[in-house]
Each structure stands twice: as structure tokens, then as C-alpha cells.
Amino acid sequence: MSQSTFGKKFTVTTWGESHGKALGAVVDGVPAGLFLTEADIQAYLDRRKPGQSRYTTARKEGDEVEILSGVFEGQTTGTPISLIVRNKDQRSRDYGNIAKTYRPGHADFGFDSKYGFRDYRGGGRSSGRETIGRVAAGAIASKILKELGITLQAYTSSIGPISCHSYHPEMIKENSFYMPDMVAAEKAAQYLEQCMKAEDSAGGVIECRINGVPAGIGDPVFGKLDASFAQALMSIGAVKAVEIGDGVKVSTMKGSEDNDGFHMENGRIVKTTNHSGGILGGISDGGEILLRAHIKPTPSIAQPQQTVTTTGENISIEIKGRHDPVIVPRAVVVVESMAAITLVDAMFSNMSARMDYVKDFYL
Ligand SMILES: Cc1cc2nc3c(=O)[nH]c(=O)nc-3n(C[C@H](O)[C@H](O)[C@H](O)COP(=O)(O)O)c2cc1C
């Protein structure tokens, strides 16, 4: 069983492998009449493309997207949108030695255990390249949200032990790590240099802020908005924990510290604080939605590691291919994209939540 489709009303199916001919996505449920060009999608893909700094893999990929269907004369037609990105720099021989070996921290052993067979070229379907389809689809979701006045901003909030201490959104594009704090970005560069010298890798945290979401989105109980975001972000390779609002800190807080008070402001109910991260009872509460994804250190490292071959021989492995010493910067736009896809799906589902909405539409 391959679960490659996410969403119910706005569905995204990703397909393709790291070293196959191409990767992409089929996006269904996009309303007709959205102005959409390849440039809209390319701008998102360029944020995750490899080879942009010395801290990302040296694999050279243009990652140019082509829209194969669902758009006519510059507008979506309401039919499935098929998106393709062709692989160009597939040096499979870089990965030849892993065909019969289980790389520590990778999906190799899991895939063999499940399917009895795996595409070992660059991790196949478990590769970070699978996220191309997510980002291409996320560009479309983000464009829909923008038309509704909803904006998403993801950024790196920490790399290894180096955390941001200030939030300057205009700085996010000014450093290789997409950090909103230039001092932290400089320290992160020094930290990564040490990791690279030691043939090691680092992890970190990505935050995503979503503004303009009306109160009332999310479907209790199994489609709670926080549960849907958690599933979406946890399905990204290397994400090991997801937090909403104050996240894991709540377990040590008091009720008086964690609760957000309400008050009236210009005839509207607003919250005094936002410990909830914009979601209460699985439903958006009108506050800024704050998501946090914790990313593990890149599993491929050049240091010798203990493992076994597929025939059960104990060996030492050194992974010399082209790998990101830290995954976080390239995953920033992936987190933002999955958040956008989740939110569009939840908002489209919400359109039939109340009889007055249905009457507004049909009567
Ligand atoms: C955008 C992105 C890029 C990645 N790049 C690499 C990489 O260059 N080298 C590597 O070893 N893992 C990379 N990964 C992580 C592996 O794909 C992932 O850790 C592995 O499949 C095991 O899955 P798990 O960590 O979710 O258990 C990347 C992940 C993402 C999301």
C-alpha cells in the first residue's frame, strides 16, 4: 500500500523517485478561474532547489516545472493539475555501494522490510527530492490563500544549538539559512563549518506563521486543524516532532500562564495572548497560527558508521555522496507548502459545515 495522496477536498498526490526520470504532483480540487503560471510555481521550487550555498548538496538540478494539465489560457480549469520536474543530475554511481547496505538513519531497512525490494538510487521515494511535488502543490495552495488575504511565512528558528533571538522577516531571504536573525545566521554558519570539518551533520527547527485565518476552521474530531497540520508536517522526511503554539512547553506551565484571555476589540472577540498558536479545540481561533517542525540531523555522513549488508554481514560504511550537512534550510519551503495545502483542504471542507453557508451558496 502506498499512501501518496494527502487531503480530502483539495488533494495532492506526489509521485517519482530521486533518480527516476522525473518527479511531480497531481493536484485536484483547485477551483476553476485561478490565474496560474509556471513562474508562480517555479518561485517556490527555487527556494528548495539544491546547490544554492555551501550548506546544501552539490547536486545540480534546475528543478524546472512544467504544467501538463488543468490550466488553459493562464487560468485553472477546475480539472486535475499535473506538474512535472525532470531529474537531470542523476549520478546513480554515487550511490552504488548502498544497494546492498542499510544506511543508518535512512529508510533503506524499512523499505526492504516492507516491500522486499527497493529503489536504492539516492533513497528512491524516501529521498528529500520527493518534496518537489509537495512544494509545487504548495505554491498553488499558497496562491489560493493569498487571494483570501491569508499569508504564510516559514523560516529557520534554530540550527543545532544556535537559536534565533529576534524576528526580522525582511532578513529571512538575506542569509543561506532563512533565519530572521542575522546574528544567529552568522553563528549557525560557524557551527556548520565545525560539523562539516568533523564529517558530521546538524538538525534544527523550522517555524511557520500563518496570518489572516478566520476563526472556525478545522473538523473535530479526527480532522482537528492541529491534528491535520501535525500529520502533514510529520509526513516530511526527517521531521521528528511538531509543535503548535507553546508546544511542549505547556507540560510545565500553569493554567494561568497557558490560557489565552478573550476581550472585545472594535466589536470583535479577540485573544489577549496567543499561547494556543491560533487553534483551540482543533478549530482556528482567529489568532496567528504558529507551527514548529523539528528536523533531525542529515543521516548521510562521511564518518564511518556501523551497519549490515542485505546478506547480514557486519560492515563499516562511509557515505561519500552529495548531501546537505543540514536539511533545515531546504525544508523551510516544504513546511510552508504542507501548511498551505492542509489549510486549503480544511477551508474547502468547512464550506459545507453550516446550513447558512450552504443556503448562501445555493439560494
Ligand atoms: C528537503 C529534504 C532534503 C533532504 N536531503 C537529505 C540529504 O541530502 N541527505 C540525507 O541523508 N537525507 C536527506 N533528507 C532526509 C531523508 O530523506 C530522511 O531522513 C530519510 O528518508 C529517513 O526518513 P526519516 O528521517 O523521516 O525517518 C532530506 C529530507 C528533506 C525533507
mmCIF file of C-alpha atoms and ligand atoms in Angstrom:
data_model
loop_
_atom_site.group_PDB
_atom_site.id
_atom_site.type_symbol
_atom_site.label_atom_id
_atom_site.label_comp_id
_atom_site.label_asym_id
_atom_site.label_seq_id
_atom_site.Cartn_x
_atom_site.Cartn_y
_atom_site.Cartn_z
ATOM 1 C CA MET A 1 0.000 0.000 0.000
ATOM 2 C CA SER A 2 1.400 3.339 -0.980
ATOM 3 C CA GLN A 3 -0.211 6.375 0.661
ATOM 4 C CA SER A 4 0.816 9.089 -1.743
ATOM 5 C CA THR A 5 -2.284 11.304 -1.591
ATOM 6 C CA PHE A 6 -2.949 13.989 1.044
ATOM 7 C CA GLY A 7 -6.219 15.862 1.593
ATOM 8 C CA LYS A 8 -9.936 15.273 1.016
ATOM 9 C CA LYS A 9 -11.325 18.295 -0.884
ATOM 10 C CA PHE A 10 -8.016 19.687 -2.105
ATOM 11 C CA THR A 11 -5.918 16.631 -2.861
ATOM 12 C CA VAL A 12 -2.227 16.380 -3.599
ATOM 13 C CA THR A 13 -0.687 13.177 -4.947
ATOM 14 C CA THR A 14 3.101 13.173 -5.205
ATOM 15 C CA TRP A 15 4.982 10.720 -7.415
ATOM 16 C CA GLY A 16 8.535 9.979 -8.550
ATOM 17 C CA GLU A 17 11.902 8.917 -7.187
ATOM 18 C CA SER A 18 15.228 10.645 -6.568
ATOM 19 C CA HIS A 19 16.967 9.060 -9.552
ATOM 20 C CA GLY A 20 13.978 8.201 -11.726
ATOM 21 C CA LYS A 21 13.127 10.126 -14.897
ATOM 22 C CA ALA A 22 11.047 12.771 -13.131
ATOM 23 C CA LEU A 23 9.066 13.746 -10.042
ATOM 24 C CA GLY A 24 5.875 15.687 -9.644
ATOM 25 C CA ALA A 25 2.382 16.046 -8.286
ATOM 26 C CA VAL A 26 -1.234 15.820 -9.331
ATOM 27 C CA VAL A 27 -3.322 18.488 -7.614
ATOM 28 C CA ASP A 28 -7.098 18.039 -7.711
ATOM 29 C CA GLY A 29 -9.827 20.218 -6.253
ATOM 30 C CA VAL A 30 -8.375 23.535 -7.428
ATOM 31 C CA PRO A 31 -11.308 25.803 -8.291
ATOM 32 C CA ALA A 32 -11.569 26.980 -11.888
ATOM 33 C CA GLY A 33 -10.527 30.566 -12.562
ATOM 34 C CA LEU A 34 -7.319 30.836 -10.537
ATOM 35 C CA PHE A 35 -4.662 32.639 -12.576
ATOM 36 C CA LEU A 36 -1.675 30.290 -12.566
ATOM 37 C CA THR A 37 1.626 30.183 -14.442
ATOM 38 C CA GLU A 38 4.718 28.003 -14.260
ATOM 39 C CA ALA A 39 6.548 31.065 -12.857
ATOM 40 C CA ASP A 40 4.217 31.081 -9.824
ATOM 41 C CA ILE A 41 5.272 27.504 -9.031
ATOM 42 C CA GLN A 42 8.933 27.940 -10.017
ATOM 43 C CA ALA A 43 9.392 30.694 -7.421
ATOM 44 C CA TYR A 44 8.587 28.132 -4.689
ATOM 45 C CA LEU A 45 10.709 25.355 -6.202
ATOM 46 C CA ASP A 46 13.694 27.706 -6.416
ATOM 47 C CA ARG A 47 13.572 28.061 -2.619
ATOM 48 C CA ARG A 48 14.188 24.293 -2.138
ATOM 49 C CA LYS A 49 16.499 23.652 -5.098
ATOM 50 C CA PRO A 50 19.917 22.112 -4.306
ATOM 51 C CA GLY A 51 23.279 23.777 -4.876
ATOM 52 C CA GLN A 52 22.346 27.244 -3.585
ATOM 53 C CA SER A 53 25.011 27.516 -0.873
ATOM 54 C CA ARG A 54 27.904 25.539 0.553
ATOM 55 C CA TYR A 55 25.486 24.201 3.158
ATOM 56 C CA THR A 56 23.278 22.341 0.677
ATOM 57 C CA THR A 57 24.010 19.312 -1.512
ATOM 58 C CA ALA A 58 26.169 19.994 -4.583
ATOM 59 C CA ARG A 59 23.748 18.082 -6.810
ATOM 60 C CA LYS A 60 22.997 20.414 -9.736
ATOM 61 C CA GLU A 61 19.325 20.467 -10.564
ATOM 62 C CA GLY A 62 17.408 23.248 -12.323
ATOM 63 C CA ASP A 63 14.182 21.746 -10.953
ATOM 64 C CA GLU A 64 12.186 23.375 -13.736
ATOM 65 C CA VAL A 65 8.467 22.740 -13.510
ATOM 66 C CA GLU A 66 6.130 22.099 -16.405
ATOM 67 C CA ILE A 67 2.332 22.237 -16.079
ATOM 68 C CA LEU A 68 0.931 19.320 -18.071
ATOM 69 C CA SER A 69 -2.803 19.776 -17.485
ATOM 70 C CA GLY A 70 -5.544 21.701 -15.741
ATOM 71 C CA VAL A 71 -4.525 25.198 -16.887
ATOM 72 C CA PHE A 72 -5.811 26.853 -20.069
ATOM 73 C CA GLU A 73 -5.149 30.395 -21.251
ATOM 74 C CA GLY A 74 -3.442 31.163 -17.930
ATOM 75 C CA GLN A 75 -6.289 30.036 -15.687
ATOM 76 C CA THR A 76 -7.100 26.814 -13.864
ATOM 77 C CA THR A 77 -9.946 24.872 -15.466
ATOM 78 C CA GLY A 78 -11.166 23.003 -12.367
ATOM 79 C CA THR A 79 -9.645 19.731 -13.642
ATOM 80 C CA PRO A 80 -6.603 17.907 -12.187
ATOM 81 C CA ILE A 81 -3.381 19.888 -12.459
ATOM 82 C CA SER A 82 -0.444 17.663 -13.303
ATOM 83 C CA LEU A 83 3.025 19.032 -12.579
ATOM 84 C CA ILE A 84 6.347 17.518 -13.653
ATOM 85 C CA VAL A 85 10.002 18.235 -12.818
ATOM 86 C CA ARG A 86 12.541 16.158 -14.773
ATOM 87 C CA ASN A 87 15.657 14.843 -12.994
ATOM 88 C CA LYS A 88 18.841 15.897 -14.771
ATOM 89 C CA ASP A 89 21.843 15.222 -12.492
ATOM 90 C CA GLN A 90 21.212 11.567 -11.540
ATOM 91 C CA ARG A 91 24.701 10.213 -10.932
ATOM 92 C CA SER A 92 23.466 6.832 -9.733
ATOM 93 C CA ARG A 93 27.014 5.526 -9.424
ATOM 94 C CA ASP A 94 27.465 7.822 -6.376
ATOM 95 C CA TYR A 95 25.024 5.508 -4.624
ATOM 96 C CA GLY A 96 26.170 2.127 -6.000
ATOM 97 C CA ASN A 97 27.689 0.997 -2.659
ATOM 98 C CA ILE A 98 24.400 1.422 -0.794
ATOM 99 C CA ALA A 99 22.462 -1.004 -2.988
ATOM 100 C CA LYS A 100 23.306 -3.893 -0.685
ATOM 101 C CA THR A 101 23.806 -1.940 2.569
ATOM 102 C CA TYR A 102 21.446 -0.390 5.099
ATOM 103 C CA ARG A 103 22.421 3.244 5.742
ATOM 104 C CA PRO A 104 21.962 4.266 9.401
ATOM 105 C CA GLY A 105 19.232 6.880 9.854
ATOM 106 C CA HIS A 106 17.756 6.162 6.407
ATOM 107 C CA ALA A 107 14.626 4.391 5.152
ATOM 108 C CA ASP A 108 16.546 1.558 3.391
ATOM 109 C CA PHE A 109 15.896 -1.119 6.032
ATOM 110 C CA GLY A 110 12.234 -0.073 6.372
ATOM 111 C CA PHE A 111 11.571 -0.223 2.612
ATOM 112 C CA ASP A 112 13.226 -3.666 2.290
ATOM 113 C CA SER A 113 11.314 -4.957 5.330
ATOM 114 C CA LYS A 114 8.030 -3.726 3.875
ATOM 115 C CA TYR A 115 8.351 -4.338 0.131
ATOM 116 C CA GLY A 116 11.184 -6.892 -0.066
ATOM 117 C CA PHE A 117 12.722 -4.673 -2.744
ATOM 118 C CA ARG A 118 13.735 -1.024 -3.007
ATOM 119 C CA ASP A 119 14.907 1.641 -5.437
ATOM 120 C CA TYR A 120 18.303 2.225 -3.807
ATOM 121 C CA ARG A 121 19.290 5.086 -6.110
ATOM 122 C CA GLY A 122 19.533 8.064 -3.778
ATOM 123 C CA GLY A 123 16.845 6.674 -1.479
ATOM 124 C CA GLY A 124 14.255 6.420 -4.265
ATOM 125 C CA ARG A 125 10.884 7.540 -2.940
ATOM 126 C CA SER A 126 12.213 8.294 0.573
ATOM 127 C CA SER A 127 14.587 10.936 -0.808
ATOM 128 C CA GLY A 128 14.237 14.623 0.018
ATOM 129 C CA ARG A 129 13.520 15.054 -3.710
ATOM 130 C CA GLU A 130 10.033 13.646 -3.137
ATOM 131 C CA THR A 131 9.223 17.032 -1.587
ATOM 132 C CA ILE A 132 9.368 18.651 -5.060
ATOM 133 C CA GLY A 133 5.751 17.575 -5.636
ATOM 134 C CA ARG A 134 4.712 18.966 -2.239
ATOM 135 C CA VAL A 135 6.316 22.336 -2.936
ATOM 136 C CA ALA A 136 4.834 22.601 -6.446
ATOM 137 C CA ALA A 137 1.382 21.874 -4.971
ATOM 138 C CA GLY A 138 2.075 24.197 -2.046
ATOM 139 C CA ALA A 139 2.665 27.072 -4.474
ATOM 140 C CA ILE A 140 -0.877 26.600 -5.802
ATOM 141 C CA ALA A 141 -2.354 26.336 -2.289
ATOM 142 C CA SER A 142 -0.480 29.482 -1.221
ATOM 143 C CA LYS A 143 -1.828 31.368 -4.236
ATOM 144 C CA ILE A 144 -5.398 30.393 -3.306
ATOM 145 C CA LEU A 145 -4.794 31.532 0.290
ATOM 146 C CA LYS A 146 -3.267 34.828 -0.842
ATOM 147 C CA GLU A 147 -6.493 35.619 -2.718
ATOM 148 C CA LEU A 148 -8.287 35.152 0.627
ATOM 149 C CA GLY A 149 -5.899 37.510 2.437
ATOM 150 C CA ILE A 150 -4.048 34.664 4.203
ATOM 151 C CA THR A 151 -0.242 34.714 4.288
ATOM 152 C CA LEU A 152 2.273 32.069 5.357
ATOM 153 C CA GLN A 153 5.870 32.668 6.383
ATOM 154 C CA ALA A 154 8.179 29.805 7.287
ATOM 155 C CA TYR A 155 11.758 30.308 8.460
ATOM 156 C CA THR A 156 14.548 28.581 10.352
ATOM 157 C CA SER A 157 14.334 29.267 14.072
ATOM 158 C CA SER A 158 17.349 27.171 15.066
ATOM 159 C CA ILE A 159 20.229 25.115 13.697
ATOM 160 C CA GLY A 160 21.855 22.729 16.153
ATOM 161 C CA PRO A 161 22.205 24.664 19.419
ATOM 162 C CA ILE A 162 22.020 28.089 17.662
ATOM 163 C CA SER A 163 18.590 29.744 18.056
ATOM 164 C CA CYS A 164 17.149 32.994 16.734
ATOM 165 C CA HIS A 165 16.528 35.610 19.410
ATOM 166 C CA SER A 166 14.787 38.191 17.243
ATOM 167 C CA TYR A 167 12.257 38.127 14.396
ATOM 168 C CA HIS A 168 13.037 40.361 11.405
ATOM 169 C CA PRO A 169 11.046 38.888 8.495
ATOM 170 C CA GLU A 170 12.922 41.067 5.995
ATOM 171 C CA MET A 171 16.141 39.214 6.935
ATOM 172 C CA ILE A 172 14.824 35.743 6.082
ATOM 173 C CA LYS A 173 15.912 35.935 2.430
ATOM 174 C CA GLU A 174 19.212 37.633 3.309
ATOM 175 C CA ASN A 175 21.064 34.538 4.576
ATOM 176 C CA SER A 176 21.578 30.940 3.397
ATOM 177 C CA PHE A 177 19.625 29.514 6.327
ATOM 178 C CA TYR A 178 16.409 31.572 6.007
ATOM 179 C CA MET A 179 16.855 32.832 9.566
ATOM 180 C CA PRO A 180 15.047 36.036 10.670
ATOM 181 C CA ASP A 181 18.032 36.949 12.880
ATOM 182 C CA MET A 182 21.356 37.778 11.149
ATOM 183 C CA VAL A 183 23.415 37.291 14.322
ATOM 184 C CA ALA A 184 22.061 33.760 14.698
ATOM 185 C CA ALA A 185 22.693 33.106 10.974
ATOM 186 C CA GLU A 186 26.373 34.003 11.359
ATOM 187 C CA LYS A 187 26.716 31.759 14.409
ATOM 188 C CA ALA A 188 24.910 28.938 12.563
ATOM 189 C CA ALA A 189 27.438 29.223 9.710
ATOM 190 C CA GLN A 190 30.320 28.821 12.185
ATOM 191 C CA TYR A 191 28.617 25.877 13.839
ATOM 192 C CA LEU A 192 28.052 24.140 10.498
ATOM 193 C CA GLU A 193 31.679 24.685 9.461
ATOM 194 C CA GLN A 194 32.699 22.726 12.582
ATOM 195 C CA CYS A 195 30.194 19.969 11.758
ATOM 196 C CA MET A 196 31.452 19.720 8.178
ATOM 197 C CA LYS A 197 35.091 19.565 9.297
ATOM 198 C CA ALA A 198 34.156 16.677 11.580
ATOM 199 C CA GLU A 199 32.286 14.984 8.662
ATOM 200 C CA ASP A 200 29.118 15.349 10.710
ATOM 201 C CA SER A 201 25.693 16.950 10.238
ATOM 202 C CA ALA A 202 23.198 19.112 12.154
ATOM 203 C CA GLY A 203 19.451 19.367 12.706
ATOM 204 C CA GLY A 204 17.240 22.288 13.653
ATOM 205 C CA VAL A 205 13.767 23.779 13.910
ATOM 206 C CA ILE A 206 11.520 25.413 11.308
ATOM 207 C CA GLU A 207 8.663 27.693 12.336
ATOM 208 C CA CYS A 208 5.704 28.685 10.199
ATOM 209 C CA ARG A 209 3.454 31.648 10.960
ATOM 210 C CA ILE A 210 0.068 31.860 9.253
ATOM 211 C CA ASN A 211 -1.881 35.111 9.400
ATOM 212 C CA GLY A 212 -5.379 36.062 8.326
ATOM 213 C CA VAL A 213 -7.066 32.707 9.049
ATOM 214 C CA PRO A 214 -10.661 33.292 10.182
ATOM 215 C CA ALA A 215 -11.920 31.587 13.354
ATOM 216 C CA GLY A 216 -13.868 28.375 12.760
ATOM 217 C CA ILE A 217 -11.642 26.212 10.508
ATOM 218 C CA GLY A 218 -10.981 22.546 11.428
ATOM 219 C CA ASP A 219 -13.111 19.417 11.746
ATOM 220 C CA PRO A 220 -13.307 17.758 15.186
ATOM 221 C CA VAL A 221 -12.572 15.125 15.994
ATOM 222 C CA PHE A 222 -10.212 13.328 13.585
ATOM 223 C CA GLY A 223 -9.870 16.316 11.266
ATOM 224 C CA LYS A 224 -8.883 18.761 14.017
ATOM 225 C CA LEU A 225 -6.801 21.503 12.451
ATOM 226 C CA ASP A 226 -3.826 20.895 14.753
ATOM 227 C CA ALA A 227 -4.018 17.142 14.083
ATOM 228 C CA SER A 228 -4.078 17.759 10.324
ATOM 229 C CA PHE A 229 -1.066 20.107 10.485
ATOM 230 C CA ALA A 230 0.798 17.559 12.620
ATOM 231 C CA GLN A 231 0.141 14.785 10.106
ATOM 232 C CA ALA A 232 1.137 16.994 7.187
ATOM 233 C CA LEU A 233 4.429 18.111 8.755
ATOM 234 C CA MET A 234 5.338 14.721 10.231
ATOM 235 C CA SER A 235 4.993 13.186 6.758
ATOM 236 C CA ILE A 236 8.003 15.233 5.604
ATOM 237 C CA GLY A 237 11.209 13.165 5.737
ATOM 238 C CA ALA A 238 13.444 13.949 8.744
ATOM 239 C CA VAL A 239 10.682 15.751 10.741
ATOM 240 C CA LYS A 240 10.674 14.133 14.177
ATOM 241 C CA ALA A 241 8.344 16.385 16.204
ATOM 242 C CA VAL A 242 5.690 19.023 15.585
ATOM 243 C CA GLU A 243 4.550 21.732 17.982
ATOM 244 C CA ILE A 244 1.617 24.165 17.873
ATOM 245 C CA GLY A 245 1.832 27.441 19.797
ATOM 246 C CA ASP A 246 3.646 26.935 23.104
ATOM 247 C CA GLY A 247 4.043 23.253 22.144
ATOM 248 C CA VAL A 248 5.984 21.007 24.515
ATOM 249 C CA LYS A 249 6.413 23.907 26.978
ATOM 250 C CA VAL A 250 2.747 23.566 28.062
ATOM 251 C CA SER A 251 3.541 20.482 30.104
ATOM 252 C CA THR A 252 5.474 22.632 32.572
ATOM 253 C CA MET A 253 3.197 25.708 32.501
ATOM 254 C CA LYS A 254 0.340 26.565 34.846
ATOM 255 C CA GLY A 255 -3.222 27.014 33.579
ATOM 256 C CA SER A 256 -2.998 30.698 34.488
ATOM 257 C CA GLU A 257 0.040 31.040 32.217
ATOM 258 C CA ASP A 258 -1.150 28.943 29.275
ATOM 259 C CA ASN A 259 -4.766 30.149 28.920
ATOM 260 C CA ASP A 260 -5.389 32.979 26.475
ATOM 261 C CA GLY A 261 -7.913 35.530 27.778
ATOM 262 C CA PHE A 262 -10.566 36.983 25.466
ATOM 263 C CA HIS A 263 -11.657 40.602 25.161
ATOM 264 C CA MET A 264 -13.740 42.775 22.847
ATOM 265 C CA GLU A 265 -11.939 44.986 20.338
ATOM 266 C CA ASN A 266 -13.933 47.131 17.886
ATOM 267 C CA GLY A 267 -16.937 44.845 18.296
ATOM 268 C CA ARG A 268 -14.883 41.670 17.706
ATOM 269 C CA ILE A 269 -13.821 38.911 20.088
ATOM 270 C CA VAL A 270 -10.001 38.738 20.191
ATOM 271 C CA LYS A 271 -7.495 36.921 22.382
ATOM 272 C CA THR A 272 -5.198 38.805 24.715
ATOM 273 C CA THR A 273 -2.301 36.369 24.167
ATOM 274 C CA ASN A 274 -1.644 33.501 21.752
ATOM 275 C CA HIS A 275 -0.271 30.542 23.703
ATOM 276 C CA SER A 276 -2.645 28.294 21.758
ATOM 277 C CA GLY A 277 -0.872 29.073 18.473
ATOM 278 C CA GLY A 278 -4.180 30.044 16.837
ATOM 279 C CA ILE A 279 -6.012 26.734 17.368
ATOM 280 C CA LEU A 280 -8.419 25.770 20.184
ATOM 281 C CA GLY A 281 -10.365 22.503 20.273
ATOM 282 C CA GLY A 282 -8.961 21.667 16.850
ATOM 283 C CA ILE A 283 -10.575 24.809 15.356
ATOM 284 C CA SER A 284 -8.823 28.028 14.340
ATOM 285 C CA ASP A 285 -9.408 30.787 16.905
ATOM 286 C CA GLY A 286 -8.612 33.797 14.712
ATOM 287 C CA GLY A 287 -5.099 34.248 16.136
ATOM 288 C CA GLU A 288 -1.840 33.799 14.275
ATOM 289 C CA ILE A 289 -1.265 30.067 13.652
ATOM 290 C CA LEU A 290 2.208 29.071 14.837
ATOM 291 C CA LEU A 291 3.653 25.705 13.812
ATOM 292 C CA ARG A 292 7.073 24.289 14.618
ATOM 293 C CA ALA A 293 8.768 21.307 12.914
ATOM 294 C CA HIS A 294 11.830 19.693 14.491
ATOM 295 C CA ILE A 295 14.244 18.271 11.900
ATOM 296 C CA LYS A 296 16.834 15.614 12.651
ATOM 297 C CA PRO A 297 20.480 15.892 11.522
ATOM 298 C CA THR A 298 21.127 14.749 7.935
ATOM 299 C CA PRO A 299 21.543 10.977 8.177
ATOM 300 C CA SER A 300 24.154 10.710 5.373
ATOM 301 C CA ILE A 301 27.524 11.495 6.939
ATOM 302 C CA ALA A 302 31.034 10.662 5.744
ATOM 303 C CA GLN A 303 32.183 9.363 9.154
ATOM 304 C CA PRO A 304 32.500 5.590 9.427
ATOM 305 C CA GLN A 305 29.299 4.063 10.850
ATOM 306 C CA GLN A 306 28.446 0.519 11.824
ATOM 307 C CA THR A 307 25.826 -1.278 9.751
ATOM 308 C CA VAL A 308 24.994 -4.532 7.972
ATOM 309 C CA THR A 309 24.605 -5.639 4.369
ATOM 310 C CA THR A 310 21.391 -7.073 2.965
ATOM 311 C CA THR A 311 23.000 -10.525 3.346
ATOM 312 C CA GLY A 312 23.696 -9.975 7.053
ATOM 313 C CA GLU A 313 27.402 -9.126 7.053
ATOM 314 C CA ASN A 314 28.639 -6.596 9.671
ATOM 315 C CA ILE A 315 30.458 -3.744 7.921
ATOM 316 C CA SER A 316 31.543 -0.123 8.343
ATOM 317 C CA ILE A 317 30.033 2.404 5.917
ATOM 318 C CA GLU A 318 31.192 5.922 4.925
ATOM 319 C CA ILE A 319 28.675 7.844 2.820
ATOM 320 C CA LYS A 320 30.580 9.954 0.324
ATOM 321 C CA GLY A 321 27.749 11.091 -1.994
ATOM 322 C CA ARG A 322 26.434 14.678 -2.236
ATOM 323 C CA HIS A 323 24.426 15.562 0.848
ATOM 324 C CA ASP A 324 23.194 18.587 2.780
ATOM 325 C CA PRO A 325 25.175 18.987 6.043
ATOM 326 C CA VAL A 326 21.856 20.347 7.336
ATOM 327 C CA ILE A 327 18.421 19.683 5.825
ATOM 328 C CA VAL A 328 16.649 22.577 7.564
ATOM 329 C CA PRO A 329 17.136 25.463 5.052
ATOM 330 C CA ARG A 330 15.814 23.439 2.121
ATOM 331 C CA ALA A 331 12.909 22.107 4.167
ATOM 332 C CA VAL A 332 11.654 25.610 5.100
ATOM 333 C CA VAL A 333 9.558 25.945 1.942
ATOM 334 C CA VAL A 334 8.435 22.308 2.298
ATOM 335 C CA VAL A 335 6.971 23.058 5.743
ATOM 336 C CA GLU A 336 5.299 26.226 4.395
ATOM 337 C CA SER A 337 3.882 24.252 1.449
ATOM 338 C CA MET A 338 2.446 21.432 3.560
ATOM 339 C CA ALA A 339 0.907 24.025 5.896
ATOM 340 C CA ALA A 340 -0.731 25.781 2.913
ATOM 341 C CA ILE A 341 -2.058 22.505 1.459
ATOM 342 C CA THR A 342 -3.516 21.498 4.852
ATOM 343 C CA LEU A 343 -5.188 24.846 5.364
ATOM 344 C CA VAL A 344 -6.778 24.990 1.894
ATOM 345 C CA ASP A 345 -8.120 21.456 2.365
ATOM 346 C CA ALA A 346 -9.578 22.380 5.785
ATOM 347 C CA MET A 347 -11.092 25.622 4.455
ATOM 348 C CA PHE A 348 -12.697 23.891 1.476
ATOM 349 C CA SER A 349 -14.149 21.221 3.817
ATOM 350 C CA ASN A 350 -15.522 23.961 6.066
ATOM 351 C CA MET A 351 -17.672 25.387 3.265
ATOM 352 C CA SER A 352 -20.388 22.797 3.994
ATOM 353 C CA ALA A 353 -20.109 22.977 7.808
ATOM 354 C CA ARG A 354 -23.227 25.136 8.325
ATOM 355 C CA MET A 355 -26.684 25.278 6.766
ATOM 356 C CA ASP A 356 -26.419 29.065 6.376
ATOM 357 C CA TYR A 357 -23.221 28.655 4.301
ATOM 358 C CA VAL A 358 -24.993 26.126 2.065
ATOM 359 C CA LYS A 359 -28.031 28.430 1.696
ATOM 360 C CA ASP A 360 -25.799 31.412 0.929
ATOM 361 C CA PHE A 361 -24.332 29.430 -1.916
ATOM 362 C CA TYR A 362 -27.434 27.813 -3.397
ATOM 363 C CA LEU A 363 -30.338 30.167 -2.665
HETATM 364 C C1 LIG B 1 14.182 18.718 1.723
HETATM 365 C C2 LIG B 1 14.878 17.491 2.250
HETATM 366 C C3 LIG B 1 16.186 17.232 1.869
HETATM 367 C C4 LIG B 1 16.876 16.116 2.364
HETATM 368 N N1 LIG B 1 18.168 15.907 1.979
HETATM 369 C C5 LIG B 1 18.856 14.872 2.508
HETATM 370 C C6 LIG B 1 20.232 14.667 2.168
HETATM 371 O O1 LIG B 1 20.842 15.418 1.380
HETATM 372 N N2 LIG B 1 20.871 13.616 2.732
HETATM 373 C C7 LIG B 1 20.251 12.761 3.610
HETATM 374 O O2 LIG B 1 20.887 11.842 4.113
HETATM 375 N N3 LIG B 1 18.946 12.931 3.961
HETATM 376 C C8 LIG B 1 18.238 13.948 3.422
HETATM 377 N N4 LIG B 1 16.920 14.113 3.781
HETATM 378 C C9 LIG B 1 16.310 13.253 4.841
HETATM 379 C C10 LIG B 1 15.994 11.843 4.459
HETATM 380 O O3 LIG B 1 15.211 11.819 3.297
HETATM 381 C C11 LIG B 1 15.258 11.153 5.627
HETATM 382 O O4 LIG B 1 15.875 11.439 6.838
HETATM 383 C C12 LIG B 1 15.259 9.639 5.435
HETATM 384 O O5 LIG B 1 14.462 9.294 4.322
HETATM 385 C C13 LIG B 1 14.736 8.856 6.659
HETATM 386 O O6 LIG B 1 13.428 9.238 6.985
HETATM 387 P P1 LIG B 1 13.046 9.813 8.439
HETATM 388 O O7 LIG B 1 14.160 10.712 8.819
HETATM 389 O O8 LIG B 1 11.753 10.547 8.236
HETATM 390 O O9 LIG B 1 12.920 8.626 9.343
HETATM 391 C C14 LIG B 1 16.211 15.221 3.271
HETATM 392 C C15 LIG B 1 14.881 15.478 3.646
HETATM 393 C C16 LIG B 1 14.203 16.612 3.147
HETATM 394 C C17 LIG B 1 12.797 16.865 3.584
#
